[in-house]
CSV table of C-alpha atoms in Angstrom, one decimal:
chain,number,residue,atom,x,y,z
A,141,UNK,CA,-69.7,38.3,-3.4
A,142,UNK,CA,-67.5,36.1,-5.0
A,143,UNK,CA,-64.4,37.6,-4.0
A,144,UNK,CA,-65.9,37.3,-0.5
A,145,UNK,CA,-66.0,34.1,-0.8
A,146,UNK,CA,-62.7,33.1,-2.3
A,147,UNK,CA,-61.2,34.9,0.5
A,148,UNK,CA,-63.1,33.0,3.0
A,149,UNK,CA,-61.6,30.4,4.8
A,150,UNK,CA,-63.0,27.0,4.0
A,151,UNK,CA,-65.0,24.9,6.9
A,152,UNK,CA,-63.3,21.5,6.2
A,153,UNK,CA,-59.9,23.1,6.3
A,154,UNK,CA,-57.4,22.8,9.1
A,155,UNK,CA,-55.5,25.7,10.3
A,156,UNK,CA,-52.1,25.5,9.7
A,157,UNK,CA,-50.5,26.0,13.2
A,158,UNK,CA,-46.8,25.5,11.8
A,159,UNK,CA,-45.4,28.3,9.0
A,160,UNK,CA,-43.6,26.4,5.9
A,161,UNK,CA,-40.2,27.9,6.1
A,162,UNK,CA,-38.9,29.5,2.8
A,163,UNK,CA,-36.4,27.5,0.8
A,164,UNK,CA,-33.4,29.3,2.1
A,165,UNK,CA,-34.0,27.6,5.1
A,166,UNK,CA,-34.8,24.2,4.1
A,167,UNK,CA,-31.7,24.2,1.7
A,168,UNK,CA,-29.1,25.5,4.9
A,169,UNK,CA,-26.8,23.0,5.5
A,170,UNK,CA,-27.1,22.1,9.5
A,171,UNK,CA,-23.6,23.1,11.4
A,172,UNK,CA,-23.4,22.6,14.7
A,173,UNK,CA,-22.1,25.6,16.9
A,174,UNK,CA,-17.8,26.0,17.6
A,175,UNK,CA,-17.3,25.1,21.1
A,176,UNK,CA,-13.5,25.8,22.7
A,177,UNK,CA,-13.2,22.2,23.7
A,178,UNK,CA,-9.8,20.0,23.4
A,179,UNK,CA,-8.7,18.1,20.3
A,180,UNK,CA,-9.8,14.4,20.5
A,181,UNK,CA,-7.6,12.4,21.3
A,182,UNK,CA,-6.4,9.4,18.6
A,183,UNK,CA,-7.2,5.9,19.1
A,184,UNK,CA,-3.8,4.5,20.2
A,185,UNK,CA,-2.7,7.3,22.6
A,186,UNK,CA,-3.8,4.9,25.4
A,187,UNK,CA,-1.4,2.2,23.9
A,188,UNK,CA,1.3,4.7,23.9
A,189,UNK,CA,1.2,6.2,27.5
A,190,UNK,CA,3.4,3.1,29.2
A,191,UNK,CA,6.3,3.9,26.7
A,192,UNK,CA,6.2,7.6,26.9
A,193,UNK,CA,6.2,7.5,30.2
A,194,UNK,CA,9.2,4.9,30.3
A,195,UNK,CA,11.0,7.5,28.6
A,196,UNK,CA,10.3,10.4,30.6
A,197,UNK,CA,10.9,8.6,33.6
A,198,UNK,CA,14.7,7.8,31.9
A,199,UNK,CA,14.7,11.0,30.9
A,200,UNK,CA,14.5,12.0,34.6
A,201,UNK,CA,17.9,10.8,35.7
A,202,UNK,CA,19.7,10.6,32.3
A,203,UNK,CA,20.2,12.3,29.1
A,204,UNK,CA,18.1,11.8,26.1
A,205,UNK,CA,21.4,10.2,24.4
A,206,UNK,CA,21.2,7.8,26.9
A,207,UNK,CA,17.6,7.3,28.1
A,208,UNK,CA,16.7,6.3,25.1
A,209,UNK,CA,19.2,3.3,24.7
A,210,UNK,CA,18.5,2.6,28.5
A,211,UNK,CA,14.4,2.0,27.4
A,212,UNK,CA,15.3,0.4,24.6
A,213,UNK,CA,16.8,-2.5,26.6
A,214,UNK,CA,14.6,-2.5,29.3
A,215,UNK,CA,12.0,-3.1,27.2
A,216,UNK,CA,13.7,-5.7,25.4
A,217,UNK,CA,14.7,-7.1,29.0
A,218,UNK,CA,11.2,-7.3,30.0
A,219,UNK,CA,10.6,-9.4,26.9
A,220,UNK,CA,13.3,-11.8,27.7
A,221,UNK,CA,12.1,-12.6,30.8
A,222,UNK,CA,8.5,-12.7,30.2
A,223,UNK,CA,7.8,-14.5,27.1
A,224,UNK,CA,11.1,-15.2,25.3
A,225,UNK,CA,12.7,-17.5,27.9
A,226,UNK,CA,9.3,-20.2,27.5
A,227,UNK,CA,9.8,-19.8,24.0
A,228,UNK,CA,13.8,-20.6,24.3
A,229,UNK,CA,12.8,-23.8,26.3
A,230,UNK,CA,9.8,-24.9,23.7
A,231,UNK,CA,12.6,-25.1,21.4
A,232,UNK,CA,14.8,-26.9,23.8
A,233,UNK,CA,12.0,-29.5,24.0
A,234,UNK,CA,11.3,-29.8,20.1
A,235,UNK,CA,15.2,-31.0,20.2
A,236,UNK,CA,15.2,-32.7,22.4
A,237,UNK,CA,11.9,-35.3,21.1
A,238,UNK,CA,13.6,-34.6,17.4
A,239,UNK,CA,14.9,-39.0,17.5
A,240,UNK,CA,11.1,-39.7,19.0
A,241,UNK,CA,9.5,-38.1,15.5
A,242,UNK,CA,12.2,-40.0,13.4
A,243,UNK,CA,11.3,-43.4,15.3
A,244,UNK,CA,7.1,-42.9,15.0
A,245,UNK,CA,8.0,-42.2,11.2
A,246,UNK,CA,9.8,-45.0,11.2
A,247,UNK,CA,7.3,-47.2,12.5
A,248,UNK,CA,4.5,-46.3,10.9
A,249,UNK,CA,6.1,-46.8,7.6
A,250,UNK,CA,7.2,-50.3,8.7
A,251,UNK,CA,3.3,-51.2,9.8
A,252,UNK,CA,1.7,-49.8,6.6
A,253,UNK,CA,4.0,-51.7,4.5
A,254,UNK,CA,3.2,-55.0,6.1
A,255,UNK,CA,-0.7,-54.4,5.4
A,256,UNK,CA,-0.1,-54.3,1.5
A,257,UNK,CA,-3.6,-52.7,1.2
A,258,UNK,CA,-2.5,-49.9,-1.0
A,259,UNK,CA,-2.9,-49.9,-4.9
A,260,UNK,CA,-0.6,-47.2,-5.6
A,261,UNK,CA,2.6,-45.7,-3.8
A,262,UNK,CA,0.5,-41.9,-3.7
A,263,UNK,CA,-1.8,-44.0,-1.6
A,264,UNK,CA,0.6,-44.8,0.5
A,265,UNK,CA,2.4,-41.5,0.8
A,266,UNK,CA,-0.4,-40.1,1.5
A,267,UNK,CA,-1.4,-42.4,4.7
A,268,UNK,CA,2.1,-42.1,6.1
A,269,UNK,CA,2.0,-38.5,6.1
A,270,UNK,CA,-1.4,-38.2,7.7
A,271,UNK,CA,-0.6,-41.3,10.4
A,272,UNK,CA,2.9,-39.4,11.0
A,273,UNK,CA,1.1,-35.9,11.5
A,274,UNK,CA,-1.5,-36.6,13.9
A,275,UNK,CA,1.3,-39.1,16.1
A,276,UNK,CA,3.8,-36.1,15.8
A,277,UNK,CA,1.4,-33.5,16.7
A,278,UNK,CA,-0.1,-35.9,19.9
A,279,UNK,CA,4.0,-35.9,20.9
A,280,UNK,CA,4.4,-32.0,20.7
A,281,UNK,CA,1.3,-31.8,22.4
A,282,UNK,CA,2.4,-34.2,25.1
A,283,UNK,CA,5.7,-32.1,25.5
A,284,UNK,CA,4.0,-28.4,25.2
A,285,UNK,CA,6.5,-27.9,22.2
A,286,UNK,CA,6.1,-26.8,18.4
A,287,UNK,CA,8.3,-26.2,15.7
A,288,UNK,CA,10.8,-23.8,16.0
A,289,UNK,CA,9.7,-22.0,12.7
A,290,UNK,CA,6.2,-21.1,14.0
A,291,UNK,CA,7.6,-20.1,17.3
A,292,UNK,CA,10.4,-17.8,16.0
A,293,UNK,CA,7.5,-16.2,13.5
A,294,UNK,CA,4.9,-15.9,16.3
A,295,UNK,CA,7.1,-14.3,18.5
A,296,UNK,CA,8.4,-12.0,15.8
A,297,UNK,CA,5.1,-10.9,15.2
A,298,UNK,CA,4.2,-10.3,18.4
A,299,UNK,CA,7.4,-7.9,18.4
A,300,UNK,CA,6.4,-5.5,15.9
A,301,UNK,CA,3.5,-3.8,17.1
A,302,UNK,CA,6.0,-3.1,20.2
A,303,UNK,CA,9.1,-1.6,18.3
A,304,UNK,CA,6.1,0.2,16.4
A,305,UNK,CA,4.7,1.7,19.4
A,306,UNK,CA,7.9,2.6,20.9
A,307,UNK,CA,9.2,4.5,17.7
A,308,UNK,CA,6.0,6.5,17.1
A,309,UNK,CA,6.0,8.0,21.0
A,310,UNK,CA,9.8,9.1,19.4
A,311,UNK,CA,8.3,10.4,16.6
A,312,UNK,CA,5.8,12.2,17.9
A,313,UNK,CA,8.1,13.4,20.4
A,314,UNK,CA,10.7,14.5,17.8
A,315,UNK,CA,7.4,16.7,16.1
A,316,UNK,CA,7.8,15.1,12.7
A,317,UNK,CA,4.0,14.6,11.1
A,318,UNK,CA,6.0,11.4,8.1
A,319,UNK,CA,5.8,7.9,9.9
A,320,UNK,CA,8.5,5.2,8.8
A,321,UNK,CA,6.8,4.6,5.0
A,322,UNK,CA,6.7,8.3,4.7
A,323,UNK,CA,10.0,9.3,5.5
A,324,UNK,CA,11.4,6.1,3.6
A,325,UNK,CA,9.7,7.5,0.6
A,326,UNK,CA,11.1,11.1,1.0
A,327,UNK,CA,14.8,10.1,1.7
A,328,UNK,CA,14.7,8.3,-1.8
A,329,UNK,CA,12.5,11.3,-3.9
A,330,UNK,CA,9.3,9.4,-4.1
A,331,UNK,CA,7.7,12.5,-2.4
A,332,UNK,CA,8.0,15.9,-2.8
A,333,UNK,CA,7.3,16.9,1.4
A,334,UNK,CA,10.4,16.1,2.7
A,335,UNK,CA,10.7,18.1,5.9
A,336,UNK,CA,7.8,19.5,6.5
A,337,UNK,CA,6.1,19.0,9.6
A,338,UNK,CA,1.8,18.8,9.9
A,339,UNK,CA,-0.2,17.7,12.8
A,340,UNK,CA,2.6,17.0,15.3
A,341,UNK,CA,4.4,20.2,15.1
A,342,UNK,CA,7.1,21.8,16.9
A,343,UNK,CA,5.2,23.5,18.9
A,344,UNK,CA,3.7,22.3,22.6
A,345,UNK,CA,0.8,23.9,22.0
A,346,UNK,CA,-0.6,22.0,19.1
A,347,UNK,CA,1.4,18.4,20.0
A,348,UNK,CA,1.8,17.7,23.4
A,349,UNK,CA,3.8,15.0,23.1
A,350,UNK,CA,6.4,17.5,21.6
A,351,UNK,CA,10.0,17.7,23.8
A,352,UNK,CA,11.8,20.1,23.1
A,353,UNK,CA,14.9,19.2,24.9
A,354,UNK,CA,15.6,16.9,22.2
A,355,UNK,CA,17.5,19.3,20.2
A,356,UNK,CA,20.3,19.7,22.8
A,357,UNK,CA,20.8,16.3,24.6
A,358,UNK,CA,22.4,14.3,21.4
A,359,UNK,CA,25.8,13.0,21.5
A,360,UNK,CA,28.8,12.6,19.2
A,361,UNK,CA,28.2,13.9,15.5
A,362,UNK,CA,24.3,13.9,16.0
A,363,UNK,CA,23.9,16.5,18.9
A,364,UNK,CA,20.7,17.7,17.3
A,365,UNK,CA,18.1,14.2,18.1
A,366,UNK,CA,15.1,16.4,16.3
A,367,UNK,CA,16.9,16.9,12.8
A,368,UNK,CA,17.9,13.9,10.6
A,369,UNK,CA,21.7,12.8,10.9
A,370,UNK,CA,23.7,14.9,8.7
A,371,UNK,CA,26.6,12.2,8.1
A,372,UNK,CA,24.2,9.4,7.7
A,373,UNK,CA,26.1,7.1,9.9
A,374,UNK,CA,23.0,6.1,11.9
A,375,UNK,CA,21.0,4.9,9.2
A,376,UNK,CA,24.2,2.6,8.0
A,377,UNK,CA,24.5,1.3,11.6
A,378,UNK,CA,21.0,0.1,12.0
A,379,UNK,CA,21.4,-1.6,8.7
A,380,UNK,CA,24.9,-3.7,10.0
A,381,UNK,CA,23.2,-4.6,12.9
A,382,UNK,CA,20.8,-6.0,11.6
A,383,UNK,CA,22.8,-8.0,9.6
A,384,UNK,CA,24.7,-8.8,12.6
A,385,UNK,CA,21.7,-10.1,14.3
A,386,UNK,CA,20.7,-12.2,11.2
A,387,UNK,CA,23.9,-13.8,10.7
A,388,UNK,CA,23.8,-14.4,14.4
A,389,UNK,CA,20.4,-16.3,15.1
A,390,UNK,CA,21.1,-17.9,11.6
A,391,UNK,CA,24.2,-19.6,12.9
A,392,UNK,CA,23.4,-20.8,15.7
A,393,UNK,CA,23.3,-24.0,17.4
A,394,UNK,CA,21.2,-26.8,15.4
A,395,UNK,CA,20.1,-30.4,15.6
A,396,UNK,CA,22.0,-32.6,14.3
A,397,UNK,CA,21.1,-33.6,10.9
A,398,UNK,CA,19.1,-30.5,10.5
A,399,UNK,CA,18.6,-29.0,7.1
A,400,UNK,CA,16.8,-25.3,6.3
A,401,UNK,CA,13.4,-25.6,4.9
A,402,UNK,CA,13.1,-23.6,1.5
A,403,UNK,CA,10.8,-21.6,3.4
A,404,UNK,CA,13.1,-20.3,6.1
A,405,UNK,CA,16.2,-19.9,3.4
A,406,UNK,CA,13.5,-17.3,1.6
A,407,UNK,CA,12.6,-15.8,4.9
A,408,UNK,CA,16.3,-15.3,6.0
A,409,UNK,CA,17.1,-14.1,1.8
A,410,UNK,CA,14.2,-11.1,2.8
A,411,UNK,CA,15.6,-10.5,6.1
A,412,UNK,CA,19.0,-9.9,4.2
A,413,UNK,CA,17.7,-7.9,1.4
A,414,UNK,CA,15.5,-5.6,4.1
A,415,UNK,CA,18.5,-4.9,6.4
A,416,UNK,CA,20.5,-4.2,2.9
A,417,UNK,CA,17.8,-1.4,2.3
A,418,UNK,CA,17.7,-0.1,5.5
A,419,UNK,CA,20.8,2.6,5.0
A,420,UNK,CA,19.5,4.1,2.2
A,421,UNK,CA,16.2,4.0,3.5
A,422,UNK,CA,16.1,5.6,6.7
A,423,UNK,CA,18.1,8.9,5.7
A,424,UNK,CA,15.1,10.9,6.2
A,425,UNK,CA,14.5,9.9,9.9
A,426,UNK,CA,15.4,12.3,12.8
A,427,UNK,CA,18.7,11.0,14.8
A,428,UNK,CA,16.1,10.4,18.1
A,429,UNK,CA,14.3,7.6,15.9
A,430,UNK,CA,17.7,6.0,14.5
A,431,UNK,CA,19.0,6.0,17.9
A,432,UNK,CA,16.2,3.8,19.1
A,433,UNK,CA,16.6,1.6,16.5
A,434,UNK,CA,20.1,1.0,17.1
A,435,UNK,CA,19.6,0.8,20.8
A,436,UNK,CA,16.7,-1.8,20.2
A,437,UNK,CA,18.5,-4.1,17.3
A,438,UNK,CA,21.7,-4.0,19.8
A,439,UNK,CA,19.5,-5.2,23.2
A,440,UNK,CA,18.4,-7.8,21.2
A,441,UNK,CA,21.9,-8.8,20.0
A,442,UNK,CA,22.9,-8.7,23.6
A,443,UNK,CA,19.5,-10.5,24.8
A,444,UNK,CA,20.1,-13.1,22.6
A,445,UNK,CA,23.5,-13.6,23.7
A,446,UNK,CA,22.5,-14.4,27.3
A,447,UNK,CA,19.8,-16.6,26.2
A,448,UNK,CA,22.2,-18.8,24.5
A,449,UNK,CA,23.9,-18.8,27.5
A,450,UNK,CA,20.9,-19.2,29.8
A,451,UNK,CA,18.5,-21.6,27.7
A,452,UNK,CA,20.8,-23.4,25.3
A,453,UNK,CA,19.1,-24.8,22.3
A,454,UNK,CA,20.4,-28.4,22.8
A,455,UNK,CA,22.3,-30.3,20.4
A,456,UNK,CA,23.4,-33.8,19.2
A,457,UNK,CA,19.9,-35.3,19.5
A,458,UNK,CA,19.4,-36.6,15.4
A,459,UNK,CA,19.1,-39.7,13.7
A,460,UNK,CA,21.1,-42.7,14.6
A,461,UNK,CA,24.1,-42.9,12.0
A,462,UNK,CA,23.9,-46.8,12.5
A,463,UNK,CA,21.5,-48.6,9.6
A,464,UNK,CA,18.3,-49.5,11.1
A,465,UNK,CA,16.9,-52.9,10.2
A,466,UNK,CA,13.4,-54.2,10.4
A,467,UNK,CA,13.4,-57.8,11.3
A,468,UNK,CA,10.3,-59.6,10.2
A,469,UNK,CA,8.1,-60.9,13.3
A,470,UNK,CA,6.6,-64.0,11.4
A,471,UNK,CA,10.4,-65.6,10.9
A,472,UNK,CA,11.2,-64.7,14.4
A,473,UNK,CA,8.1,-66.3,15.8
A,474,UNK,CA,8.8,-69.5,13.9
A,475,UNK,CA,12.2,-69.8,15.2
A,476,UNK,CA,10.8,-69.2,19.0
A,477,UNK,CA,8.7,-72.2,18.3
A,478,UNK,CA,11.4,-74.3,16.8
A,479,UNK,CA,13.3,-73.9,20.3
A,480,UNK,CA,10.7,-74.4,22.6
């Protein structure tokens, strides 16, 4: 009777309508089931559609030797015309109000030593300053000009992720899986994968933006734009240029008077010491990518060249060489009344 009972099932008890899975089960990682579907796609393959489709469209009517230098300075064309030109002519403008800045200085320096409300001379360098900041800044806003430091970085900065973009459709193109860091490291012995190809490989099957006519439309002693240069002349030629271009935009036409900040002698010492390294640098790229950095750094030498000629930066406009003398109004007024 007891075992009866054990057995029997209990009145107050609910049925259980769900069997507890064993703990195989509940331990089994969940995996979801392979489906045949495409790759997905990276995050800046939209960004990268307008200039690999520049290319190909070069490509179209011109060899890769020269479609390549051909959207290069197209690009750098479209630049000029766009954006580059206003900035040319905000400079134009900052020179041209220079003697206005010098002449509120000036002033205000004149009218807060005539108040004599200042204990100490910090006091009263620290006034002028402000009183000269806000007047200059009310002027450049007046005129829709800056200074040309802020322009020249703004715009530099707005030309990197461009170049970027532009030489990583080449590299993907070219099938090599190193980006510029990469391959810098490789060509020096940092790392020990020089050469090897990953994701973007040589292959149209697993990279699609691989183009395989690249290995036979090179020119002169690079004929091969997928291998890196094997006399290492492209690497050195992107590093004069750039020099070139420094020396260039560093010499250029200046206002009267003017003197380099510390600032922008450190910036132009970096540049120098960047386009130094270049050579040894970029020995691990493939030819393609060196030949759209040479293409690019000489459109812009050439751009350059016609916006000097176009938008001259103007000249001339500094301080007045004569000595400028404040004359006192209260001696001036007295001799007024003494005539009348």
């Amino acid at each position: 009777m007891l075992a009866s009972r054990l057995l029997r099932q209990s009145a107050c008890q609910l049925p259980i309508r769900h069997a507890i899975s064993p703990p195989s089960t509940l331990l089994r990682p969940r995996a979801r089931a392979f489906h045949a579907t495409a790759p997905r796609k990276d995050a800046v393959d939209p960004l990268l559609y307008l200039p690999h489709e520049l290319l190909q469209l070069m490509h179209t009517a011109l060899p890769w030797y020269a479609a390549i230098p051909a959207a290069a300075f197209i690009i750098r064309g479209i630049l000029v015309t766009t954006a580059t030109s206003r900035v040319r002519e905000r400079t134009s403008r900052y020179a041209a109000t220079n003697p206005l800045r010098m002449a509120l200085a000036l002033s205000e320096n004149h009218r807060l030593k005539h108040q004599n409300k200042f204990d100490t001379m910090k006091q009263f360098h620290t006034t002028l300053a402000r009183n000269v900041k806000q007047k200059v800044k009310g002027l450049d806003t007046r005129w829709n000009c800056s200074h040309p430091l802020l322009i020249s970085l703004s715009w530099a900065v707005m030309q990197i992720p461009i170049f970027i973009g532009n030489a990583e459709v080449i590299r993907r193109m070219s099938g090599t899986h190193e980006g510029l860091l990469r391959l810098a490291a490789n060509s020096i012995g940092v790392t020990k994968s020089a050469g090897e190809n990953g994701y973007y490989a040589k292959d149209v099957a697993e990279n699609p933006w691989f183009d395989a006519s690249l290995a036979n439309e090179g020119a002169l002693w690079f004929p091969n734009l997928l291998e890196v240069d094997p006399t290492g002349y492209l690497a050195y030629s992107v590093s004069a240029l750039m020099l070139l271009n420094i020396y260039i935009s560093g010499n250029g036409p200046r206002t009267a008077g003017e003197v380099q900040s510390k600032w922008s002698v450190r910036g132009r010492r970096i540049m120098v010491t960047v386009a130094l390294l270049a050579g040894p640098l970029l020995q691990g790229l493939p030819s393609g990518m060196l030949l759209y950095w040479v293409s690019s750094t000489s459109s812009a030498i050439l751009w350059n060249a016609y916006l000097d000629r176009k938008y001259p930066i103007l000249t001339g406009y500094g301080p007045c060489k004569r000595e400028l003398v404040n004359m006192d109004r209260q001696p001036m007024n007295k001799l007024l009344k003494g005539r009348l």
